[in-house]
Amino acid sequence: MTSAPPTNGPRQGASTAMTVAEGSLLFAAALFVRLATAFVHSFDGPYGQDAWGYIDRAQKVLDSGFALQALHDVYTMPIGYPFLIAAASLATGSLVVAGQALALLGGAGMVPLVCAITRRLWPSLPRWTGWLAAGLVALCGQHVTWSIALMTDVPSAFFCTLSLWAMVRAGEGERAGRWLALAGFALGIAWSIRWAWVAVAPSFGLAWLWLLWKKRLPLLHGLLPIVTGTLACLPQLIITLRHPEGLGIRWSGDWRPQNIIERSFYFAEGQYDYTWPMGVYYALPAVHPGWLTPVGGVAALWGLAHCVRRGGHTMALT
């Protein structure tokens, strides 16, 4: 009796990868939750003065025929979200509807991505852990709120999550160059929507260096995310070079550490008085059930302990 010839075995992550049916179901469920919330509260998207600033800038992008050189005035926010709103409005016929649709689709789209990332990073865990991770995002009160508001938070977070998923796929080795190109492009869009995502550059950079070293990728593959990321940021780079003063957000100069104990603040719009010191409001997400932190924080600690116990995964820890 002869033994069977050796096989290459299943591709890494193939046995636990999220199926198209699962992803579609997660997306549809998350979208339903967000649409139902908006419908129940009769909320059409605009929230605060920033929303109307995005709409105004999107209208100027439309009026210019998407010609960035025609935008002569200084704008202190990234151009990515207004640019996407203007483009989406060509299909919706309304800038407000387009802005809310981007948030809705981005919020729902993050849910299957989180499931897919969880499954591929930790293939040894039960399949339901992917659903659990997706459920935390799908039902998180603050995430649902951001997903129905005309704000940059969720659209930018979606592209950052898409970039992370592409990095994970690149780490599996198959078509790494294409996945790295997508990772760079998606992260570039996230940056051009919201400045804050620059904060993830170090962790993504470490993951990128790990891939180059561990997978022995060709130099061309290593340069792809830099090229595609630059292309995604190109509209913002053009505007920034023309109006570098736009990087100086007017209220950032008044920030100082002692603000956490202050209750009154003075802005160009007037004086703002708060009941509690500002530090209380910043600490609130750590305990408020409407945020992801109380449940997600415990889940993250459990996940980190699991990584350490099983030897860890370099890119997951990064």
PDB file of C-alpha atoms in Angstrom:
ATOM      1  CA  MET A   1       0.000   0.000   0.000  1.00  0.00           C
ATOM      2  CA  THR A   2       1.580   3.223  -1.116  1.00  0.00           C
ATOM      3  CA  SER A   3       1.144   6.568   0.561  1.00  0.00           C
ATOM      4  CA  ALA A   4      -0.589   9.393  -1.215  1.00  0.00           C
ATOM      5  CA  PRO A   5       1.664  11.896  -2.912  1.00  0.00           C
ATOM      6  CA  PRO A   6       2.298  15.074  -0.929  1.00  0.00           C
ATOM      7  CA  THR A   7       0.178  18.080  -1.695  1.00  0.00           C
ATOM      8  CA  ASN A   8       0.743  21.760  -1.217  1.00  0.00           C
ATOM      9  CA  GLY A   9      -2.184  21.946   1.203  1.00  0.00           C
ATOM     10  CA  PRO A  10      -4.765  24.651   1.417  1.00  0.00           C
ATOM     11  CA  ARG A  11      -3.766  28.242   0.948  1.00  0.00           C
ATOM     12  CA  GLN A  12      -3.262  30.145   4.211  1.00  0.00           C
ATOM     13  CA  GLY A  13      -6.591  31.416   5.471  1.00  0.00           C
ATOM     14  CA  ALA A  14      -8.552  29.589   2.770  1.00  0.00           C
ATOM     15  CA  SER A  15     -10.390  27.268   5.178  1.00  0.00           C
ATOM     16  CA  THR A  16     -11.585  30.102   7.405  1.00  0.00           C
ATOM     17  CA  ALA A  17     -11.909  32.888   4.824  1.00  0.00           C
ATOM     18  CA  MET A  18     -15.180  34.774   4.796  1.00  0.00           C
ATOM     19  CA  THR A  19     -17.466  33.678   1.977  1.00  0.00           C
ATOM     20  CA  VAL A  20     -19.209  36.070  -0.393  1.00  0.00           C
ATOM     21  CA  ALA A  21     -22.551  35.041   1.091  1.00  0.00           C
ATOM     22  CA  GLU A  22     -21.361  35.827   4.609  1.00  0.00           C
ATOM     23  CA  GLY A  23     -19.958  39.189   3.542  1.00  0.00           C
ATOM     24  CA  SER A  24     -23.140  40.114   1.719  1.00  0.00           C
ATOM     25  CA  LEU A  25     -25.276  39.148   4.708  1.00  0.00           C
ATOM     26  CA  LEU A  26     -23.130  41.154   7.119  1.00  0.00           C
ATOM     27  CA  PHE A  27     -23.200  44.186   4.832  1.00  0.00           C
ATOM     28  CA  ALA A  28     -26.971  43.995   4.364  1.00  0.00           C
ATOM     29  CA  ALA A  29     -27.613  43.590   8.106  1.00  0.00           C
ATOM     30  CA  ALA A  30     -25.345  46.504   9.025  1.00  0.00           C
ATOM     31  CA  LEU A  31     -26.880  48.709   6.340  1.00  0.00           C
ATOM     32  CA  PHE A  32     -30.384  47.848   7.570  1.00  0.00           C
ATOM     33  CA  VAL A  33     -29.502  48.853  11.141  1.00  0.00           C
ATOM     34  CA  ARG A  34     -28.176  52.203   9.939  1.00  0.00           C
ATOM     35  CA  LEU A  35     -31.024  52.940   7.553  1.00  0.00           C
ATOM     36  CA  ALA A  36     -33.575  52.024  10.218  1.00  0.00           C
ATOM     37  CA  THR A  37     -31.888  54.331  12.717  1.00  0.00           C
ATOM     38  CA  ALA A  38     -31.913  57.227  10.262  1.00  0.00           C
ATOM     39  CA  PHE A  39     -35.551  56.537   9.369  1.00  0.00           C
ATOM     40  CA  VAL A  40     -36.777  56.283  12.962  1.00  0.00           C
ATOM     41  CA  HIS A  41     -35.124  59.580  13.872  1.00  0.00           C
ATOM     42  CA  SER A  42     -35.925  61.280  10.527  1.00  0.00           C
ATOM     43  CA  PHE A  43     -32.260  62.227  10.248  1.00  0.00           C
ATOM     44  CA  ASP A  44     -31.042  63.319   6.818  1.00  0.00           C
ATOM     45  CA  GLY A  45     -27.318  63.594   7.537  1.00  0.00           C
ATOM     46  CA  PRO A  46     -26.125  67.166   8.298  1.00  0.00           C
ATOM     47  CA  TYR A  47     -24.726  67.444  11.816  1.00  0.00           C
ATOM     48  CA  GLY A  48     -22.985  70.588  13.052  1.00  0.00           C
ATOM     49  CA  GLN A  49     -21.307  73.316  11.049  1.00  0.00           C
ATOM     50  CA  ASP A  50     -18.668  71.023   9.499  1.00  0.00           C
ATOM     51  CA  ALA A  51     -21.318  69.206   7.451  1.00  0.00           C
ATOM     52  CA  TRP A  52     -22.347  72.405   5.704  1.00  0.00           C
ATOM     53  CA  GLY A  53     -18.699  73.261   5.169  1.00  0.00           C
ATOM     54  CA  TYR A  54     -18.254  69.967   3.318  1.00  0.00           C
ATOM     55  CA  ILE A  55     -21.383  70.622   1.264  1.00  0.00           C
ATOM     56  CA  ASP A  56     -20.224  74.118   0.363  1.00  0.00           C
ATOM     57  CA  ARG A  57     -16.817  72.838  -0.717  1.00  0.00           C
ATOM     58  CA  ALA A  58     -18.402  69.991  -2.698  1.00  0.00           C
ATOM     59  CA  GLN A  59     -20.569  72.521  -4.518  1.00  0.00           C
ATOM     60  CA  LYS A  60     -17.456  74.508  -5.428  1.00  0.00           C
ATOM     61  CA  VAL A  61     -15.827  71.331  -6.726  1.00  0.00           C
ATOM     62  CA  LEU A  62     -18.886  70.728  -8.895  1.00  0.00           C
ATOM     63  CA  ASP A  63     -18.961  74.342 -10.112  1.00  0.00           C
ATOM     64  CA  SER A  64     -15.298  74.083 -11.088  1.00  0.00           C
ATOM     65  CA  GLY A  65     -15.932  70.924 -13.093  1.00  0.00           C
ATOM     66  CA  PHE A  66     -13.601  69.017 -10.737  1.00  0.00           C
ATOM     67  CA  ALA A  67     -10.751  71.304 -11.810  1.00  0.00           C
ATOM     68  CA  LEU A  68      -8.658  71.719  -8.673  1.00  0.00           C
ATOM     69  CA  GLN A  69      -6.785  74.684 -10.102  1.00  0.00           C
ATOM     70  CA  ALA A  70     -10.057  76.613 -10.020  1.00  0.00           C
ATOM     71  CA  LEU A  71     -10.302  76.327  -6.215  1.00  0.00           C
ATOM     72  CA  HIS A  72      -8.504  79.509  -5.253  1.00  0.00           C
ATOM     73  CA  ASP A  73      -9.707  80.052  -1.681  1.00  0.00           C
ATOM     74  CA  VAL A  74      -8.017  78.545   1.371  1.00  0.00           C
ATOM     75  CA  TYR A  75      -9.704  75.447   2.824  1.00  0.00           C
ATOM     76  CA  THR A  76      -8.481  74.071   6.155  1.00  0.00           C
ATOM     77  CA  MET A  77     -10.086  70.624   5.810  1.00  0.00           C
ATOM     78  CA  PRO A  78      -8.907  67.799   3.506  1.00  0.00           C
ATOM     79  CA  ILE A  79     -10.480  67.843   0.048  1.00  0.00           C
ATOM     80  CA  GLY A  80     -11.170  64.090  -0.113  1.00  0.00           C
ATOM     81  CA  TYR A  81     -14.652  63.996   1.390  1.00  0.00           C
ATOM     82  CA  PRO A  82     -16.040  67.030  -0.514  1.00  0.00           C
ATOM     83  CA  PHE A  83     -14.527  65.578  -3.698  1.00  0.00           C
ATOM     84  CA  LEU A  84     -16.256  62.228  -3.117  1.00  0.00           C
ATOM     85  CA  ILE A  85     -19.526  63.975  -2.256  1.00  0.00           C
ATOM     86  CA  ALA A  86     -19.381  65.960  -5.485  1.00  0.00           C
ATOM     87  CA  ALA A  87     -18.695  62.811  -7.507  1.00  0.00           C
ATOM     88  CA  ALA A  88     -21.452  60.806  -5.783  1.00  0.00           C
ATOM     89  CA  SER A  89     -23.941  63.627  -6.275  1.00  0.00           C
ATOM     90  CA  LEU A  90     -23.747  63.037 -10.016  1.00  0.00           C
ATOM     91  CA  ALA A  91     -25.647  59.816  -9.281  1.00  0.00           C
ATOM     92  CA  THR A  92     -27.853  60.951  -6.389  1.00  0.00           C
ATOM     93  CA  GLY A  93     -28.703  64.429  -7.663  1.00  0.00           C
ATOM     94  CA  SER A  94     -28.224  65.856  -4.160  1.00  0.00           C
ATOM     95  CA  LEU A  95     -25.066  66.748  -2.274  1.00  0.00           C
ATOM     96  CA  VAL A  96     -26.675  66.034   1.101  1.00  0.00           C
ATOM     97  CA  VAL A  97     -27.941  62.621  -0.002  1.00  0.00           C
ATOM     98  CA  ALA A  98     -24.548  61.836  -1.502  1.00  0.00           C
ATOM     99  CA  GLY A  99     -22.733  62.744   1.711  1.00  0.00           C
ATOM    100  CA  GLN A 100     -24.990  60.602   3.878  1.00  0.00           C
ATOM    101  CA  ALA A 101     -24.870  57.729   1.387  1.00  0.00           C
ATOM    102  CA  LEU A 102     -21.065  57.675   1.558  1.00  0.00           C
ATOM    103  CA  ALA A 103     -21.238  57.417   5.341  1.00  0.00           C
ATOM    104  CA  LEU A 104     -23.936  54.719   5.240  1.00  0.00           C
ATOM    105  CA  LEU A 105     -22.119  52.569   2.707  1.00  0.00           C
ATOM    106  CA  GLY A 106     -18.770  53.071   4.412  1.00  0.00           C
ATOM    107  CA  GLY A 107     -20.165  52.145   7.814  1.00  0.00           C
ATOM    108  CA  ALA A 108     -21.874  49.023   6.500  1.00  0.00           C
ATOM    109  CA  GLY A 109     -18.838  48.130   4.394  1.00  0.00           C
ATOM    110  CA  MET A 110     -16.538  48.108   7.408  1.00  0.00           C
ATOM    111  CA  VAL A 111     -18.493  45.261   9.012  1.00  0.00           C
ATOM    112  CA  PRO A 112     -17.629  42.447   6.549  1.00  0.00           C
ATOM    113  CA  LEU A 113     -14.077  43.792   6.292  1.00  0.00           C
ATOM    114  CA  VAL A 114     -13.629  43.392  10.049  1.00  0.00           C
ATOM    115  CA  CYS A 115     -14.922  39.820   9.823  1.00  0.00           C
ATOM    116  CA  ALA A 116     -12.575  39.046   6.918  1.00  0.00           C
ATOM    117  CA  ILE A 117      -9.555  40.534   8.711  1.00  0.00           C
ATOM    118  CA  THR A 118     -10.298  38.578  11.883  1.00  0.00           C
ATOM    119  CA  ARG A 119     -10.688  35.302  10.011  1.00  0.00           C
ATOM    120  CA  ARG A 120      -7.441  35.674   8.080  1.00  0.00           C
ATOM    121  CA  LEU A 121      -5.271  36.950  10.904  1.00  0.00           C
ATOM    122  CA  TRP A 122      -6.380  34.233  13.328  1.00  0.00           C
ATOM    123  CA  PRO A 123      -7.394  31.198  11.211  1.00  0.00           C
ATOM    124  CA  SER A 124      -7.047  28.893  14.215  1.00  0.00           C
ATOM    125  CA  LEU A 125      -9.930  30.572  16.035  1.00  0.00           C
ATOM    126  CA  PRO A 126     -13.532  29.382  15.592  1.00  0.00           C
ATOM    127  CA  ARG A 127     -15.364  30.924  12.657  1.00  0.00           C
ATOM    128  CA  TRP A 128     -17.823  32.665  14.956  1.00  0.00           C
ATOM    129  CA  THR A 129     -15.086  35.001  16.208  1.00  0.00           C
ATOM    130  CA  GLY A 130     -15.225  36.784  12.865  1.00  0.00           C
ATOM    131  CA  TRP A 131     -18.942  37.289  13.315  1.00  0.00           C
ATOM    132  CA  LEU A 132     -18.365  38.527  16.860  1.00  0.00           C
ATOM    133  CA  ALA A 133     -15.831  41.119  15.711  1.00  0.00           C
ATOM    134  CA  ALA A 134     -18.161  42.223  12.921  1.00  0.00           C
ATOM    135  CA  GLY A 135     -21.076  42.426  15.342  1.00  0.00           C
ATOM    136  CA  LEU A 136     -19.166  44.762  17.658  1.00  0.00           C
ATOM    137  CA  VAL A 137     -18.776  47.219  14.798  1.00  0.00           C
ATOM    138  CA  ALA A 138     -22.243  46.659  13.327  1.00  0.00           C
ATOM    139  CA  LEU A 139     -24.071  47.397  16.576  1.00  0.00           C
ATOM    140  CA  CYS A 140     -21.769  49.907  18.240  1.00  0.00           C
ATOM    141  CA  GLY A 141     -23.977  52.911  18.974  1.00  0.00           C
ATOM    142  CA  GLN A 142     -21.362  55.526  18.160  1.00  0.00           C
ATOM    143  CA  HIS A 143     -20.415  53.818  14.903  1.00  0.00           C
ATOM    144  CA  VAL A 144     -24.066  53.675  13.867  1.00  0.00           C
ATOM    145  CA  THR A 145     -24.418  57.388  14.671  1.00  0.00           C
ATOM    146  CA  TRP A 146     -21.348  58.289  12.621  1.00  0.00           C
ATOM    147  CA  SER A 147     -22.599  56.106   9.780  1.00  0.00           C
ATOM    148  CA  ILE A 148     -25.762  58.161   9.300  1.00  0.00           C
ATOM    149  CA  ALA A 149     -24.152  61.572   9.761  1.00  0.00           C
ATOM    150  CA  LEU A 150     -22.581  63.680   7.064  1.00  0.00           C
ATOM    151  CA  MET A 151     -19.121  63.464   8.620  1.00  0.00           C
ATOM    152  CA  THR A 152     -15.666  62.270   7.587  1.00  0.00           C
ATOM    153  CA  ASP A 153     -15.197  59.788  10.441  1.00  0.00           C
ATOM    154  CA  VAL A 154     -16.731  56.663   8.921  1.00  0.00           C
ATOM    155  CA  PRO A 155     -15.831  57.153   5.231  1.00  0.00           C
ATOM    156  CA  SER A 156     -12.183  57.646   6.195  1.00  0.00           C
ATOM    157  CA  ALA A 157     -12.308  54.707   8.639  1.00  0.00           C
ATOM    158  CA  PHE A 158     -13.713  52.494   5.878  1.00  0.00           C
ATOM    159  CA  PHE A 159     -10.774  53.191   3.572  1.00  0.00           C
ATOM    160  CA  CYS A 160      -8.314  52.687   6.420  1.00  0.00           C
ATOM    161  CA  THR A 161      -9.937  49.321   7.199  1.00  0.00           C
ATOM    162  CA  LEU A 162      -9.831  48.416   3.515  1.00  0.00           C
ATOM    163  CA  SER A 163      -6.120  49.211   3.536  1.00  0.00           C
ATOM    164  CA  LEU A 164      -5.591  46.963   6.555  1.00  0.00           C
ATOM    165  CA  TRP A 165      -7.466  44.117   4.861  1.00  0.00           C
ATOM    166  CA  ALA A 166      -5.291  44.504   1.763  1.00  0.00           C
ATOM    167  CA  MET A 167      -2.157  44.417   3.930  1.00  0.00           C
ATOM    168  CA  VAL A 168      -3.351  41.180   5.522  1.00  0.00           C
ATOM    169  CA  ARG A 169      -3.974  39.676   2.088  1.00  0.00           C
ATOM    170  CA  ALA A 170      -0.516  40.786   0.949  1.00  0.00           C
ATOM    171  CA  GLY A 171       0.918  38.980   3.960  1.00  0.00           C
ATOM    172  CA  GLU A 172      -0.483  35.705   2.653  1.00  0.00           C
ATOM    173  CA  GLY A 173       1.939  35.946  -0.254  1.00  0.00           C
ATOM    174  CA  GLU A 174      -0.379  35.414  -3.212  1.00  0.00           C
ATOM    175  CA  ARG A 175      -0.441  38.435  -5.573  1.00  0.00           C
ATOM    176  CA  ALA A 176       1.243  40.486  -2.853  1.00  0.00           C
ATOM    177  CA  GLY A 177       2.072  43.323  -5.222  1.00  0.00           C
ATOM    178  CA  ARG A 178      -1.561  43.938  -6.143  1.00  0.00           C
ATOM    179  CA  TRP A 179      -2.680  43.854  -2.531  1.00  0.00           C
ATOM    180  CA  LEU A 180       0.065  46.266  -1.500  1.00  0.00           C
ATOM    181  CA  ALA A 181      -0.968  48.619  -4.289  1.00  0.00           C
ATOM    182  CA  LEU A 182      -4.547  48.547  -3.001  1.00  0.00           C
ATOM    183  CA  ALA A 183      -3.358  49.052   0.575  1.00  0.00           C
ATOM    184  CA  GLY A 184      -1.410  52.164  -0.362  1.00  0.00           C
ATOM    185  CA  PHE A 185      -4.223  53.599  -2.480  1.00  0.00           C
ATOM    186  CA  ALA A 186      -6.885  53.050   0.188  1.00  0.00           C
ATOM    187  CA  LEU A 187      -4.728  54.536   2.924  1.00  0.00           C
ATOM    188  CA  GLY A 188      -4.005  57.545   0.718  1.00  0.00           C
ATOM    189  CA  ILE A 189      -7.738  58.142   0.284  1.00  0.00           C
ATOM    190  CA  ALA A 190      -8.237  57.836   4.062  1.00  0.00           C
ATOM    191  CA  TRP A 191      -5.583  60.500   4.605  1.00  0.00           C
ATOM    192  CA  SER A 192      -7.119  62.798   2.020  1.00  0.00           C
ATOM    193  CA  ILE A 193     -10.487  62.506   3.797  1.00  0.00           C
ATOM    194  CA  ARG A 194      -9.316  62.975   7.372  1.00  0.00           C
ATOM    195  CA  TRP A 195      -5.904  64.137   8.593  1.00  0.00           C
ATOM    196  CA  ALA A 196      -6.111  62.069  11.791  1.00  0.00           C
ATOM    197  CA  TRP A 197      -5.396  58.816   9.946  1.00  0.00           C
ATOM    198  CA  VAL A 198      -1.795  59.930   9.475  1.00  0.00           C
ATOM    199  CA  ALA A 199      -1.422  58.552  13.005  1.00  0.00           C
ATOM    200  CA  VAL A 200      -1.574  54.979  11.652  1.00  0.00           C
ATOM    201  CA  ALA A 201       1.381  55.564   9.317  1.00  0.00           C
ATOM    202  CA  PRO A 202       3.972  54.130  11.755  1.00  0.00           C
ATOM    203  CA  SER A 203       2.063  50.873  12.313  1.00  0.00           C
ATOM    204  CA  PHE A 204       1.352  50.440   8.613  1.00  0.00           C
ATOM    205  CA  GLY A 205       4.980  51.265   7.857  1.00  0.00           C
ATOM    206  CA  LEU A 206       6.171  48.557  10.256  1.00  0.00           C
ATOM    207  CA  ALA A 207       3.796  46.043   8.691  1.00  0.00           C
ATOM    208  CA  TRP A 208       5.074  47.029   5.237  1.00  0.00           C
ATOM    209  CA  LEU A 209       8.712  46.557   6.300  1.00  0.00           C
ATOM    210  CA  TRP A 210       7.835  43.212   7.870  1.00  0.00           C
ATOM    211  CA  LEU A 211       6.267  42.056   4.607  1.00  0.00           C
ATOM    212  CA  LEU A 212       9.308  43.113   2.591  1.00  0.00           C
ATOM    213  CA  TRP A 213      11.624  41.239   4.942  1.00  0.00           C
ATOM    214  CA  LYS A 214       9.539  38.155   5.724  1.00  0.00           C
ATOM    215  CA  LYS A 215       8.171  37.538   2.229  1.00  0.00           C
ATOM    216  CA  ARG A 216      11.307  38.641   0.364  1.00  0.00           C
ATOM    217  CA  LEU A 217       9.191  40.728  -1.975  1.00  0.00           C
ATOM    218  CA  PRO A 218      10.732  42.355  -5.060  1.00  0.00           C
ATOM    219  CA  LEU A 219      11.648  46.021  -4.733  1.00  0.00           C
ATOM    220  CA  LEU A 220       8.946  46.965  -7.244  1.00  0.00           C
ATOM    221  CA  HIS A 221       6.277  45.391  -5.041  1.00  0.00           C
ATOM    222  CA  GLY A 222       7.655  47.290  -2.085  1.00  0.00           C
ATOM    223  CA  LEU A 223       7.390  50.611  -3.903  1.00  0.00           C
ATOM    224  CA  LEU A 224       3.848  50.041  -5.169  1.00  0.00           C
ATOM    225  CA  PRO A 225       2.002  51.233  -2.021  1.00  0.00           C
ATOM    226  CA  ILE A 226       4.089  54.403  -1.985  1.00  0.00           C
ATOM    227  CA  VAL A 227       3.224  55.132  -5.615  1.00  0.00           C
ATOM    228  CA  THR A 228      -0.490  54.350  -5.324  1.00  0.00           C
ATOM    229  CA  GLY A 229      -0.771  56.175  -2.003  1.00  0.00           C
ATOM    230  CA  THR A 230       0.780  59.272  -3.550  1.00  0.00           C
ATOM    231  CA  LEU A 231      -1.614  59.079  -6.492  1.00  0.00           C
ATOM    232  CA  ALA A 232      -4.587  58.847  -4.122  1.00  0.00           C
ATOM    233  CA  CYS A 233      -3.353  61.919  -2.234  1.00  0.00           C
ATOM    234  CA  LEU A 234      -2.486  63.829  -5.422  1.00  0.00           C
ATOM    235  CA  PRO A 235      -5.528  66.168  -5.396  1.00  0.00           C
ATOM    236  CA  GLN A 236      -4.812  67.095  -1.783  1.00  0.00           C
ATOM    237  CA  LEU A 237      -1.100  67.504  -2.504  1.00  0.00           C
ATOM    238  CA  ILE A 238      -1.845  69.874  -5.374  1.00  0.00           C
ATOM    239  CA  ILE A 239      -4.113  72.013  -3.197  1.00  0.00           C
ATOM    240  CA  THR A 240      -1.650  71.980  -0.287  1.00  0.00           C
ATOM    241  CA  LEU A 241       1.219  73.110  -2.515  1.00  0.00           C
ATOM    242  CA  ARG A 242      -0.918  75.937  -3.854  1.00  0.00           C
ATOM    243  CA  HIS A 243      -2.218  76.965  -0.417  1.00  0.00           C
ATOM    244  CA  PRO A 244       0.116  75.631   2.302  1.00  0.00           C
ATOM    245  CA  GLU A 245      -1.540  77.951   4.806  1.00  0.00           C
ATOM    246  CA  GLY A 246      -4.560  75.630   4.642  1.00  0.00           C
ATOM    247  CA  LEU A 247      -2.678  73.142   6.817  1.00  0.00           C
ATOM    248  CA  GLY A 248      -2.889  75.556   9.752  1.00  0.00           C
ATOM    249  CA  ILE A 249      -6.254  74.629  11.241  1.00  0.00           C
ATOM    250  CA  ARG A 250      -7.328  77.747  13.050  1.00  0.00           C
ATOM    251  CA  TRP A 251      -8.330  76.197  16.384  1.00  0.00           C
ATOM    252  CA  SER A 252      -5.306  73.936  16.802  1.00  0.00           C
ATOM    253  CA  GLY A 253      -3.139  76.840  17.971  1.00  0.00           C
ATOM    254  CA  ASP A 254      -5.264  77.247  21.110  1.00  0.00           C
ATOM    255  CA  TRP A 255      -4.766  73.675  22.241  1.00  0.00           C
ATOM    256  CA  ARG A 256      -2.819  73.149  25.467  1.00  0.00           C
ATOM    257  CA  PRO A 257      -2.714  70.347  28.077  1.00  0.00           C
ATOM    258  CA  GLN A 258      -4.520  72.353  30.749  1.00  0.00           C
ATOM    259  CA  ASN A 259      -7.611  72.425  28.523  1.00  0.00           C
ATOM    260  CA  ILE A 260      -8.665  69.159  30.176  1.00  0.00           C
ATOM    261  CA  ILE A 261      -9.587  71.098  33.348  1.00  0.00           C
ATOM    262  CA  GLU A 262     -11.147  74.089  31.565  1.00  0.00           C
ATOM    263  CA  ARG A 263     -14.888  74.615  31.115  1.00  0.00           C
ATOM    264  CA  SER A 264     -14.979  77.736  28.916  1.00  0.00           C
ATOM    265  CA  PHE A 265     -13.359  78.141  25.501  1.00  0.00           C
ATOM    266  CA  TYR A 266     -13.178  81.003  23.028  1.00  0.00           C
ATOM    267  CA  PHE A 267     -13.342  80.416  19.287  1.00  0.00           C
ATOM    268  CA  ALA A 268     -13.957  82.545  16.222  1.00  0.00           C
ATOM    269  CA  GLU A 269     -17.640  81.631  16.491  1.00  0.00           C
ATOM    270  CA  GLY A 270     -17.865  82.840  20.103  1.00  0.00           C
ATOM    271  CA  GLN A 271     -17.616  81.470  23.646  1.00  0.00           C
ATOM    272  CA  TYR A 272     -18.460  77.882  24.527  1.00  0.00           C
ATOM    273  CA  ASP A 273     -19.303  76.973  28.136  1.00  0.00           C
ATOM    274  CA  TYR A 274     -19.495  73.372  29.334  1.00  0.00           C
ATOM    275  CA  THR A 275     -21.019  71.893  32.498  1.00  0.00           C
ATOM    276  CA  TRP A 276     -18.015  69.694  33.248  1.00  0.00           C
ATOM    277  CA  PRO A 277     -14.285  70.098  32.564  1.00  0.00           C
ATOM    278  CA  MET A 278     -13.346  69.038  29.053  1.00  0.00           C
ATOM    279  CA  GLY A 279     -11.340  66.069  30.351  1.00  0.00           C
ATOM    280  CA  VAL A 280     -14.548  64.432  31.579  1.00  0.00           C
ATOM    281  CA  TYR A 281     -15.988  64.424  28.066  1.00  0.00           C
ATOM    282  CA  TYR A 282     -12.811  62.914  26.643  1.00  0.00           C
ATOM    283  CA  ALA A 283     -12.882  60.153  29.284  1.00  0.00           C
ATOM    284  CA  LEU A 284     -16.551  59.349  28.710  1.00  0.00           C
ATOM    285  CA  PRO A 285     -16.047  56.986  25.695  1.00  0.00           C
ATOM    286  CA  ALA A 286     -14.092  54.613  27.934  1.00  0.00           C
ATOM    287  CA  VAL A 287     -17.216  53.799  29.949  1.00  0.00           C
ATOM    288  CA  HIS A 288     -20.215  54.885  27.875  1.00  0.00           C
ATOM    289  CA  PRO A 289     -22.113  51.864  26.483  1.00  0.00           C
ATOM    290  CA  GLY A 290     -22.808  53.696  23.244  1.00  0.00           C
ATOM    291  CA  TRP A 291     -19.128  53.552  22.333  1.00  0.00           C
ATOM    292  CA  LEU A 292     -17.082  50.552  21.292  1.00  0.00           C
ATOM    293  CA  THR A 293     -14.538  50.875  24.115  1.00  0.00           C
ATOM    294  CA  PRO A 294     -16.316  49.084  27.013  1.00  0.00           C
ATOM    295  CA  VAL A 295     -17.015  45.872  25.093  1.00  0.00           C
ATOM    296  CA  GLY A 296     -14.373  46.218  22.413  1.00  0.00           C
ATOM    297  CA  GLY A 297     -11.668  46.995  24.953  1.00  0.00           C
ATOM    298  CA  VAL A 298     -12.296  43.750  26.798  1.00  0.00           C
ATOM    299  CA  ALA A 299     -12.369  41.863  23.497  1.00  0.00           C
ATOM    300  CA  ALA A 300      -9.081  43.497  22.448  1.00  0.00           C
ATOM    301  CA  LEU A 301      -7.382  42.447  25.682  1.00  0.00           C
ATOM    302  CA  TRP A 302      -8.619  38.895  25.163  1.00  0.00           C
ATOM    303  CA  GLY A 303      -7.318  38.951  21.589  1.00  0.00           C
ATOM    304  CA  LEU A 304      -3.913  40.275  22.654  1.00  0.00           C
ATOM    305  CA  ALA A 305      -3.644  37.580  25.326  1.00  0.00           C
ATOM    306  CA  HIS A 306      -4.514  34.962  22.698  1.00  0.00           C
ATOM    307  CA  CYS A 307      -1.738  36.280  20.425  1.00  0.00           C
ATOM    308  CA  VAL A 308       0.855  36.144  23.192  1.00  0.00           C
ATOM    309  CA  ARG A 309      -0.250  32.679  24.318  1.00  0.00           C
ATOM    310  CA  ARG A 310       0.036  31.207  20.826  1.00  0.00           C
ATOM    311  CA  GLY A 311       3.269  32.900  19.860  1.00  0.00           C
ATOM    312  CA  GLY A 312       1.625  35.920  18.256  1.00  0.00           C
ATOM    313  CA  HIS A 313       1.437  37.152  14.705  1.00  0.00           C
ATOM    314  CA  THR A 314       3.927  39.887  13.904  1.00  0.00           C
ATOM    315  CA  MET A 315       1.695  41.890  11.612  1.00  0.00           C
ATOM    316  CA  ALA A 316      -1.348  41.480  13.889  1.00  0.00           C
ATOM    317  CA  LEU A 317       0.571  42.902  16.839  1.00  0.00           C
ATOM    318  CA  THR A 318       1.821  45.735  14.644  1.00  0.00           C
TER     319      THR A 318
END
